[in-house]
Every structure is written in structure tokens, then in C-alpha cells.
Coordinates of C-alpha atoms in Angstrom, one line a residue:
X2 CA -27.0 -20.7 23.4
X3 CA -22.5 -21.3 25.1
X4 CA -21.8 -18.1 22.6
X5 CA -23.6 -16.0 25.3
X6 CA -22.3 -17.9 28.4
X7 CA -19.0 -17.0 26.8
X8 CA -19.4 -13.6 26.3
X9 CA -21.3 -13.9 30.2
X10 CA -17.9 -15.3 31.7
X11 CA -16.2 -12.4 29.9
X12 CA -18.3 -9.6 30.9
X13 CA -17.9 -11.2 34.6
X14 CA -14.3 -11.5 34.7
X15 CA -13.4 -8.1 33.5
X16 CA -15.5 -6.2 36.0
X17 CA -12.5 -5.9 39.1
X18 CA -15.8 -5.4 41.4
X19 CA -17.4 -9.4 40.9
X20 CA -13.5 -10.2 41.6
X21 CA -13.3 -8.9 45.0
X22 CA -16.7 -9.3 46.4
X23 CA -16.3 -13.2 45.6
X24 CA -13.0 -12.7 47.6
X25 CA -14.6 -11.0 50.4
X26 CA -16.7 -13.8 50.2
X27 CA -14.7 -17.7 50.0
X28 CA -11.9 -15.1 52.8
X29 CA -15.0 -15.0 55.3
X30 CA -16.9 -18.5 54.7
X31 CA -13.6 -20.1 54.5
X32 CA -12.3 -18.2 58.1
X33 CA -15.8 -19.2 59.8
X34 CA -15.5 -22.7 58.3
X35 CA -11.6 -23.3 59.9
X36 CA -13.1 -21.5 63.1
X37 CA -16.2 -23.6 63.4
X38 CA -14.7 -27.1 62.2
X39 CA -12.0 -26.6 64.4
X40 CA -14.3 -25.7 67.5
X41 CA -15.8 -28.7 66.6
X42 CA -13.5 -30.7 66.8
X43 CA -11.9 -29.6 70.1
X44 CA -15.7 -30.2 71.6
X45 CA -16.1 -33.6 70.6
X46 CA -12.2 -34.2 72.2
X47 CA -13.5 -33.0 75.7
X48 CA -16.7 -34.8 75.6
X49 CA -14.1 -38.0 74.5
X50 CA -12.2 -38.1 78.1
X51 CA -14.9 -35.9 80.3
X52 CA -12.7 -37.8 83.1
X53 CA -9.9 -35.4 81.9
X54 CA -11.9 -32.5 80.9
X55 CA -14.3 -32.5 84.3
X56 CA -11.9 -33.0 86.7
X57 CA -11.2 -29.6 87.5
X58 CA -14.7 -28.9 87.9
X59 CA -16.0 -31.9 89.7
X60 CA -13.3 -30.6 92.2
X61 CA -14.2 -27.5 92.4
X62 CA -17.8 -29.0 93.3
X63 CA -16.9 -30.7 96.0
X64 CA -14.4 -28.7 97.4
X65 CA -17.4 -28.0 100.2
X66 CA -19.1 -31.5 100.0
X67 CA -18.9 -33.4 103.6
X68 CA -15.9 -35.9 102.9
X69 CA -16.3 -39.4 103.9
X70 CA -15.7 -40.6 107.4
X71 CA -13.0 -43.1 108.6
X72 CA -15.6 -45.7 109.4
X73 CA -18.1 -45.0 105.9
X74 CA -15.2 -46.4 103.7
X75 CA -13.4 -43.7 102.9
X76 CA -12.2 -43.1 99.2
X77 CA -14.0 -46.4 98.7
X78 CA -16.9 -45.9 100.5
X79 CA -20.4 -46.3 98.4
X80 CA -20.4 -42.1 98.5
X81 CA -17.2 -41.8 97.7
X82 CA -17.7 -44.1 94.8
X83 CA -21.4 -41.7 93.7
X84 CA -19.4 -38.8 93.0
X85 CA -16.9 -40.5 90.2
X86 CA -19.4 -40.8 87.5
X87 CA -18.3 -39.0 84.6
X88 CA -20.5 -36.3 83.1
X89 CA -22.8 -38.2 81.0
X90 CA -23.0 -36.8 77.6
X91 CA -25.5 -36.2 74.9
X92 CA -24.5 -37.7 70.9
X93 CA -23.2 -35.5 68.9
X94 CA -24.8 -35.2 65.5
X95 CA -22.4 -34.8 62.8
X96 CA -22.4 -30.9 61.1
X97 CA -21.8 -29.8 65.1
X98 CA -19.7 -28.1 62.5
X99 CA -22.6 -25.7 61.9
X100 CA -23.8 -24.5 65.0
X101 CA -20.6 -25.0 67.3
X102 CA -21.4 -22.1 69.8
X103 CA -25.1 -23.5 69.9
X104 CA -23.2 -26.8 72.2
X105 CA -21.7 -23.7 74.8
X106 CA -25.5 -22.2 75.7
X107 CA -27.3 -25.2 76.1
X108 CA -24.6 -27.3 77.4
X109 CA -23.4 -30.9 76.1
X110 CA -22.9 -33.1 79.9
X111 CA -24.6 -33.4 82.6
X112 CA -23.2 -34.3 85.9
X113 CA -25.5 -37.7 87.9
X114 CA -24.3 -37.3 91.7
X115 CA -26.0 -37.8 95.0
X116 CA -26.7 -34.2 95.0
X117 CA -28.9 -32.3 93.5
X118 CA -28.0 -30.1 90.0
X119 CA -30.2 -28.1 90.3
X120 CA -30.1 -27.6 93.7
X121 CA -26.8 -26.4 93.1
X122 CA -25.9 -22.9 93.1
X123 CA -21.7 -23.1 92.7
X124 CA -20.8 -22.7 89.1
X125 CA -17.3 -24.9 88.1
X126 CA -17.7 -23.7 84.6
X127 CA -15.2 -20.8 83.0
X128 CA -15.9 -17.4 83.3
X129 CA -17.1 -15.8 80.7
X130 CA -18.7 -13.4 79.6
X131 CA -22.4 -13.3 78.5
X132 CA -22.5 -10.8 75.5
X133 CA -20.2 -12.9 73.9
X134 CA -22.4 -15.6 73.0
X135 CA -24.4 -12.2 71.3
X136 CA -21.8 -10.5 69.7
X137 CA -19.0 -13.4 68.9
X138 CA -17.6 -15.2 66.4
X139 CA -20.7 -15.8 64.4
X140 CA -21.5 -20.2 63.8
X141 CA -20.3 -21.5 60.0
X142 CA -24.3 -21.4 59.0
X143 CA -25.2 -18.3 60.6
X144 CA -22.3 -16.8 58.2
X145 CA -23.4 -18.2 55.9
X146 CA -27.3 -17.6 55.9
X147 CA -26.7 -13.6 56.6
X148 CA -23.9 -13.4 53.9
X149 CA -24.9 -15.1 51.2
X150 CA -28.7 -12.8 50.1
X151 CA -26.0 -9.3 50.1
X152 CA -23.1 -11.7 47.9
X153 CA -26.1 -12.2 45.0
X154 CA -27.5 -9.4 45.5
X155 CA -24.3 -7.1 45.0
X156 CA -23.5 -9.9 42.3
X157 CA -26.7 -9.5 40.5
X158 CA -29.1 -7.0 41.3
X159 CA -29.5 -4.1 38.5
X160 CA -27.7 -6.3 35.8
X161 CA -31.3 -5.0 33.3
X162 CA -32.2 -1.6 35.2
X163 CA -28.7 -0.3 34.1
X164 CA -28.7 -1.6 30.5
X165 CA -32.4 -0.8 30.1
X166 CA -31.2 3.3 32.2
X167 CA -28.0 3.3 29.4
X168 CA -30.7 2.2 26.2
X169 CA -28.6 -0.5 26.0
X170 CA -30.9 -2.9 26.6
X171 CA -33.4 -1.8 23.6
X172 CA -30.5 -2.7 21.0
X173 CA -30.0 -6.2 22.5
X174 CA -33.9 -6.5 22.4
X175 CA -33.7 -5.7 19.2
X176 CA -30.5 -8.2 18.1
X177 CA -31.6 -11.4 19.9
X178 CA -35.6 -13.2 20.5
X179 CA -35.0 -14.8 23.4
X180 CA -33.0 -11.6 25.6
X181 CA -34.3 -13.9 28.6
X182 CA -31.6 -16.6 27.7
X183 CA -29.0 -13.1 28.5
X184 CA -30.4 -13.3 31.7
X185 CA -30.4 -16.7 32.7
X186 CA -27.0 -17.4 32.1
X187 CA -26.0 -14.2 34.2
X188 CA -28.0 -15.3 37.5
X189 CA -26.4 -18.1 36.0
X190 CA -23.0 -17.9 36.3
X191 CA -23.3 -15.9 39.1
X192 CA -24.9 -18.8 41.3
X193 CA -22.5 -21.4 40.1
X194 CA -19.7 -19.1 41.4
X195 CA -21.2 -18.5 44.7
X196 CA -22.1 -22.1 44.4
X197 CA -18.4 -23.3 44.3
X198 CA -17.6 -20.7 47.0
X199 CA -19.9 -22.1 49.6
X200 CA -19.4 -26.1 49.0
X201 CA -15.6 -25.6 48.9
X202 CA -16.4 -24.3 52.6
X203 CA -18.8 -26.3 53.6
X204 CA -16.6 -29.3 52.7
X205 CA -13.5 -27.5 54.9
X206 CA -15.7 -27.2 57.7
X207 CA -16.8 -31.1 57.7
X208 CA -13.0 -31.8 56.7
X209 CA -11.7 -29.8 60.2
X210 CA -14.6 -31.7 62.3
X211 CA -13.0 -35.0 63.4
X212 CA -17.0 -36.4 63.7
X213 CA -18.2 -35.6 60.8
X214 CA -20.4 -37.6 58.5
X215 CA -21.2 -37.6 54.2
X216 CA -25.1 -38.2 54.9
X217 CA -25.1 -34.6 57.1
X218 CA -22.5 -33.0 54.8
X219 CA -25.7 -33.8 52.1
X220 CA -28.7 -32.9 53.4
X221 CA -26.3 -29.8 54.2
X222 CA -25.6 -29.2 50.1
X223 CA -29.2 -30.1 49.5
X224 CA -30.6 -27.8 51.6
X225 CA -28.2 -25.2 51.1
X226 CA -27.9 -25.0 47.7
X227 CA -32.1 -24.0 48.0
X228 CA -30.7 -20.8 49.6
X229 CA -28.2 -20.0 46.5
X230 CA -30.8 -20.8 44.6
X231 CA -33.5 -18.8 46.0
X232 CA -31.7 -15.7 46.3
X233 CA -30.8 -15.3 42.6
X234 CA -34.3 -16.5 41.3
X235 CA -35.4 -13.6 43.7
X236 CA -33.1 -11.7 42.6
X237 CA -34.0 -12.7 38.4
X238 CA -37.9 -11.3 39.7
X239 CA -36.4 -8.0 40.9
X240 CA -34.5 -7.1 37.0
X241 CA -38.5 -7.6 35.2
X242 CA -39.3 -4.8 37.6
X243 CA -39.4 -1.1 35.4
X244 CA -37.4 0.5 38.2
X245 CA -34.0 1.9 38.1
X246 CA -30.5 -0.2 39.6
X247 CA -31.0 1.9 42.7
X248 CA -34.1 1.3 43.6
X249 CA -33.8 -2.7 42.4
X250 CA -31.1 -2.6 45.4
X251 CA -33.3 -1.3 48.1
X252 CA -35.9 -3.8 47.1
X253 CA -33.5 -6.5 47.3
X254 CA -31.8 -5.4 50.8
X255 CA -35.5 -4.6 52.0
X256 CA -36.1 -8.4 50.7
X257 CA -33.3 -9.7 54.0
X258 CA -34.2 -7.6 56.1
X259 CA -37.6 -9.1 55.8
X260 CA -36.7 -12.3 55.4
X261 CA -33.5 -12.8 57.0
X262 CA -34.2 -10.8 60.2
X263 CA -38.2 -9.3 60.0
X264 CA -40.0 -13.0 59.4
X265 CA -38.2 -14.9 62.2
X266 CA -38.7 -11.8 64.4
X267 CA -42.4 -12.1 64.1
X268 CA -42.4 -15.7 64.5
X269 CA -41.0 -15.7 68.3
X270 CA -43.4 -13.3 68.9
X271 CA -46.7 -15.1 67.3
X272 CA -44.5 -18.6 69.0
X273 CA -44.0 -16.7 72.8
X274 CA -48.5 -15.6 72.5
X275 CA -49.6 -18.8 71.3
X276 CA -46.7 -20.8 74.6
X277 CA -46.3 -18.3 76.3
X278 CA -42.3 -18.8 78.1
X279 CA -43.1 -20.1 81.8
X280 CA -41.7 -17.4 84.4
X281 CA -38.2 -18.3 86.0
X282 CA -38.3 -16.3 89.1
X283 CA -41.9 -17.5 89.1
X284 CA -39.6 -21.0 89.3
X285 CA -37.3 -19.9 91.8
X286 CA -39.5 -19.1 94.4
X287 CA -40.7 -22.2 94.2
X288 CA -38.0 -23.9 94.1
X289 CA -37.0 -21.6 97.7
X290 CA -40.4 -22.5 99.0
X291 CA -39.8 -26.2 98.3
X292 CA -35.9 -26.0 99.2
X293 CA -37.7 -24.6 103.2
X294 CA -40.8 -27.3 103.9
X295 CA -37.3 -29.9 102.5
X296 CA -35.4 -28.6 105.5
X297 CA -38.4 -28.6 107.7
X298 CA -39.3 -32.4 107.2
X299 CA -35.6 -33.6 106.7
X300 CA -35.5 -35.6 110.5
X301 CA -39.2 -36.5 109.5
X302 CA -38.1 -38.1 105.7
X303 CA -35.2 -39.1 107.5
X304 CA -36.7 -41.3 110.6
X305 CA -39.9 -42.5 107.6
X306 CA -37.1 -43.8 104.9
X307 CA -35.3 -45.7 108.5
X308 CA -38.4 -47.6 109.0
X309 CA -39.4 -48.9 105.8
X310 CA -35.4 -49.9 105.6
X311 CA -34.9 -50.9 108.9
X312 CA -31.4 -53.4 108.4
X313 CA -30.1 -50.1 107.4
X314 CA -30.0 -48.0 109.8
X315 CA -27.6 -50.2 112.7
X316 CA -26.6 -49.2 115.8
X317 CA -26.0 -45.3 115.3
X318 CA -28.6 -43.2 116.7
X319 CA -30.3 -41.1 113.7
X320 CA -28.6 -38.1 115.6
X321 CA -25.4 -39.0 114.8
X322 CA -25.4 -39.9 111.4
X323 CA -22.7 -38.4 108.7
X324 CA -24.2 -35.7 107.4
X325 CA -24.1 -36.4 103.4
X326 CA -26.8 -39.7 104.9
X327 CA -28.8 -37.4 107.2
X328 CA -29.8 -35.2 103.9
X329 CA -29.8 -37.3 101.3
X330 CA -34.3 -38.4 101.7
X331 CA -34.9 -35.2 102.0
X332 CA -32.4 -34.3 98.5
X333 CA -33.9 -36.9 97.0
X334 CA -37.7 -36.3 97.5
X335 CA -36.8 -32.6 96.8
X336 CA -35.1 -33.1 93.6
X337 CA -38.5 -34.9 92.1
X338 CA -40.4 -32.1 93.2
X339 CA -38.1 -30.2 91.7
X340 CA -37.4 -31.5 88.3
X341 CA -41.2 -30.6 86.7
X342 CA -40.2 -27.7 87.4
X343 CA -36.9 -27.5 85.5
X344 CA -38.6 -30.3 82.6
X345 CA -40.9 -27.0 81.9
X346 CA -38.7 -24.6 80.2
X347 CA -36.9 -27.8 78.0
X348 CA -39.9 -28.5 76.6
X349 CA -41.0 -25.2 76.0
X350 CA -37.3 -24.7 74.4
X351 CA -38.7 -28.4 72.3
X352 CA -42.5 -26.6 71.3
X353 CA -40.7 -23.5 70.1
X354 CA -38.8 -25.0 68.1
X355 CA -41.4 -27.0 66.1
X356 CA -43.4 -24.7 66.4
X357 CA -40.8 -22.5 63.8
X358 CA -40.1 -24.9 62.1
X359 CA -43.7 -25.4 60.8
X360 CA -43.2 -21.8 59.5
X361 CA -40.5 -22.1 58.4
X362 CA -40.9 -22.0 54.9
X363 CA -41.5 -18.2 55.2
X364 CA -38.0 -17.5 55.8
X365 CA -35.0 -19.1 54.2
X366 CA -32.8 -18.0 57.0
X367 CA -34.7 -19.1 59.1
X368 CA -34.8 -22.6 57.5
X369 CA -31.3 -23.1 57.3
X370 CA -30.6 -22.6 60.7
X371 CA -33.2 -24.9 61.7
X372 CA -31.2 -27.5 60.3
X373 CA -28.4 -26.7 61.4
X374 CA -30.0 -26.7 64.7
X375 CA -31.0 -30.9 63.5
X376 CA -28.2 -31.4 61.9
X377 CA -25.6 -30.7 64.9
X378 CA -27.6 -32.9 67.0
X379 CA -28.3 -29.4 69.4
X380 CA -32.3 -29.2 68.4
X381 CA -34.1 -28.4 71.4
X382 CA -36.5 -30.7 70.6
X383 CA -33.2 -33.9 70.9
X384 CA -32.0 -31.7 73.8
X385 CA -35.7 -32.0 75.8
X386 CA -34.8 -35.3 75.0
X387 CA -31.7 -35.7 76.6
X388 CA -32.5 -34.4 79.8
X389 CA -35.6 -37.3 79.7
X390 CA -33.2 -39.4 79.6
X391 CA -31.0 -38.1 81.8
X392 CA -33.2 -38.0 84.9
X393 CA -34.3 -41.5 84.0
X394 CA -31.0 -42.7 84.3
X395 CA -30.5 -40.7 87.8
X396 CA -33.0 -43.0 89.1
X397 CA -31.8 -46.1 87.9
X398 CA -28.1 -45.1 89.2
X399 CA -29.2 -43.8 92.4
X400 CA -31.8 -46.9 93.5
X401 CA -28.4 -48.7 92.9
X402 CA -26.5 -46.2 95.2
X403 CA -28.8 -45.4 98.0
X404 CA -28.9 -48.4 100.1
X405 CA -25.4 -48.1 100.3
X406 CA -24.8 -44.8 100.9
X407 CA -27.0 -44.9 104.0
X408 CA -25.8 -48.3 104.8
X409 CA -22.4 -46.6 104.8
X410 CA -21.0 -49.5 103.4
X411 CA -18.0 -50.1 101.2
X412 CA -18.6 -50.0 97.6
X413 CA -17.1 -53.2 95.1
X414 CA -16.3 -53.9 91.4
X415 CA -18.7 -56.4 91.2
X416 CA -21.6 -53.9 92.8
X417 CA -19.4 -50.8 89.8
X418 CA -19.6 -53.5 87.5
X419 CA -23.3 -53.5 88.1
X420 CA -24.2 -50.6 87.8
X421 CA -27.2 -49.0 85.0
X422 CA -25.0 -47.8 81.3
X423 CA -26.7 -44.6 80.0
X424 CA -27.7 -45.2 76.9
X425 CA -29.0 -42.2 74.7
X426 CA -28.6 -43.0 71.0
X427 CA -31.2 -41.0 69.2
X428 CA -30.0 -39.9 66.0
X429 CA -31.0 -37.2 63.3
X430 CA -34.9 -37.5 62.7
X431 CA -34.4 -37.4 59.0
X432 CA -38.0 -36.8 58.9
X433 CA -37.8 -33.5 60.1
X434 CA -35.3 -32.7 58.4
X435 CA -36.5 -34.0 54.8
X436 CA -39.6 -31.5 55.7
X437 CA -36.7 -29.0 55.9
X438 CA -35.5 -29.8 53.5
X439 CA -38.4 -30.0 51.3
X440 CA -39.3 -26.5 52.4
X441 CA -36.9 -24.8 51.7
X442 CA -36.4 -26.8 48.0
X443 CA -40.1 -26.0 47.1
X444 CA -39.0 -22.1 48.6
X445 CA -36.5 -21.9 45.5
X446 CA -38.5 -23.6 43.3
X447 CA -41.5 -21.9 43.5
X448 CA -39.9 -18.2 43.0
X449 CA -37.8 -19.8 39.8
X450 CA -40.7 -21.2 38.6
X451 CA -42.4 -18.1 39.1
X452 CA -38.8 -16.8 37.2
X453 CA -39.7 -19.2 34.2
X454 CA -43.1 -18.1 33.8
X455 CA -42.4 -14.3 33.2
X456 CA -39.2 -14.7 31.7
X457 CA -40.8 -12.9 27.6
X458 CA -41.4 -9.7 30.4
X459 CA -37.1 -9.9 30.0
X460 CA -38.3 -8.2 26.1
X461 CA -40.2 -5.1 27.3
X462 CA -37.6 -2.0 27.1

């Protein structure tokens, strides 16, 4: 057996095409790992210093907001203090380097203030091209999922068919009782080379990410290795077919298209049929209706609030109250009415993610992408939990600030110390990660077991 392995290693080394394919794969995967690792560190640095990173954004958001008057305590007023809270951050997991673009897409920080974040139409973010999210640099997990099958196909397709076409395979079968050992040795060596490049690139991405951890790397190593094994086993099954090498290549490319693009697209369609997406246009129309109703009821809401808190009104007539005070009760009512409309989109994304995860066994590439979402901490269920936690914290936070703002009172350090602290400690869902890793391993093991069971068919010439 060792002699067969040595011979196959010599064959691989002497074919310059194999070296070129592996070199291109290593360069592309390495560049993606470097970009993803550095980008992940940048995102973590911005999250660790939100006061610095968000200062221009906060200034832009508040540039036309009502300014605290001198009789309200100026910069020491409760209203001014309510605008100084740094954005709440979604804790990022150790596998962020696998899926950095998702952080920009879904957002990892939410600004909490006495103003509704749902009806503020100003955008203080950097100007960007929306197409860059679709056609820009791919994440490391996406590059790995797309390129690995192509590399496996390029290295391994037609290994037996070409020998049959040249008449060599008949000679091989007459000189060895187990020709499948030759095929398995050839596929095994190629698998080791691809796995080595993938492992080193993954380690590089995690090494450059300042917040990575070994648990995420271990999960990724197991899931990505199963992905590589699946495609080599599938290539081995195509080597059994009595077809030409060109037909085998076309069949493998067709399998890549179906499993990587066709099945996920079909699952997306099925998810839309079973769980229709809420209409954003209907939500916008309803928000505009609620805003109009809130504007008409502003004075009523203000009077009702002070009727419930008469000790905070003082001697100032309602008509003379500052704008930030007069509109606050109605704004709080409006925010509670709008929240369910906005939360339904987060809930739908979470349900859609879970639907896709239940069927990810049908597409190894989809399972790999979902695992990257989980490992980065940016999966839809976790993000929905983060938004719900922010809403709950915002209610508690406003309970401290609202009476002080309505009373036009100052704000002390003792009051600042008594504010509630946001604590979102939801870690990676290891049960779901184990399920994803299990499905990926089961897919690879099933195809590999089928190949082993049919190995004697390689003796047919």
C-alpha cells in the first residue's frame, strides 16, 4: 500500500497542472483570510471604543435636535445626559473572521436615547454603494464554500475515465487485485493537500482576528473538513461511472451548481411559501398612519402624562414647555406602537434561518454558510434576541430618564451610577452548532460509505 501511495505522490508532483491549481487556491484563500482577519479586528476595535467611533455619527444625528436650554440645566440636564449613552453593542463571537460582511449588513450596534430610532429618517452612516454588499469582496467562508468544490473537481475528475480511454486501466486491473487502492490513494493524497491549504488559511484568518477563540476554530475545522471529504467522496463516485472524463467533469460541475446554488434557492422559495415575508411597504404605511395619529394626540398625551405626575409640572404652562419635553409622551407611545411592526422582520429572519437550518443537510454549502453565521455570532436568531434585549433595556433606561426630562431637572453622577446596565451574554448556541456539524459529517460519511461499499466496481474495465 505504501508503494502505491509513493507512486501516486510522484504522479501528483510531476503534473504541473496540479501545482498550478493548488497554488491559485492557496493564494485566493490566503488573500481572503488576510482581508477577513484584519476586517474582523477593525470591527472589534470599533465596538470596543464606541464613544470614539460613534462620535461623528452622534453629532450628525443630533445636529438639529432640540438643544438644552439654560433653565433645563444646560449640558448637565437629564435631556443632555440621555443623549450621551454610547451605542449598545452585540457581543461578537470568536468566528467573526468567517463572516465579516454580515456585521455591516445587519448592524452590531443600536443607539438608545429618548428619541425613537425607528422614525428617525436621518442616516449618519458612511455613504456606500449598496451593490458592494452583493458584488464586493466575499467573506472567507463564502470563498471557501465556492472554491473548494471547484478545486476538488479540477484535481480529481476523470482519474479513472482517462485511464480507461487510453487503455491503461485494463492493464492496471490485471496487475493488481485491488485497483480501488490506487484510486483511494490518489484521492486521499489530494484530500490531504486541499485540507492542508484550507487549514492553514483558516488558521491565518483566526490568527489575524484579535477576538477569535479556539472553540470557534475547532468547530470550523470539523465542519470544513467534512465539506472537503464530501466533495472528494462525490468525485470518487463519479469515477465509478462508465462515462468519459469530459462527461464526468460536466456532471461534477452540475452537481456543484445544484448543491451550491440550486438547493439553497429552492429552500429560499420554500421558506417564502411557508413563511411569507412581511411587507415593508405595509409597515411604512402603518408607521406613517401612527405618526399622523401621534401628532394629532400630542397635546392630549402630554396632558395625560402630567395628570398622572402633577408634582413634576411646576409653574410652567403646558404651552410653554420646551419641544423635547412637550413631544416626549407622544413619542414614547408611538415607539411602543411601532416596535411590533419592526420586530416582525427580525422574527421572520430568525424563523427563516431556522427553516433553512432544518433542511441544510440537502446542501453542504448551505450548512457551511449557516455554521459561519453561528460561529460569528451574527445569525438571525441571535440578532433577534439582541434587538429584543435592547428594547427591554430601553424601557428600563427610559424609566430613569423620562421623569427627570419632563421635570427639566439636572442630572447627577449618583443618578448616572444608578442607571441600569445592558447585559447581553447570549453565547454561541452549541447545540445548534453540534447539529450543523453533525449534518455535515453525516453527509460526508454517507457519500464516503457508499463509495467504500462500491469500491470493487473499480475492477471493471
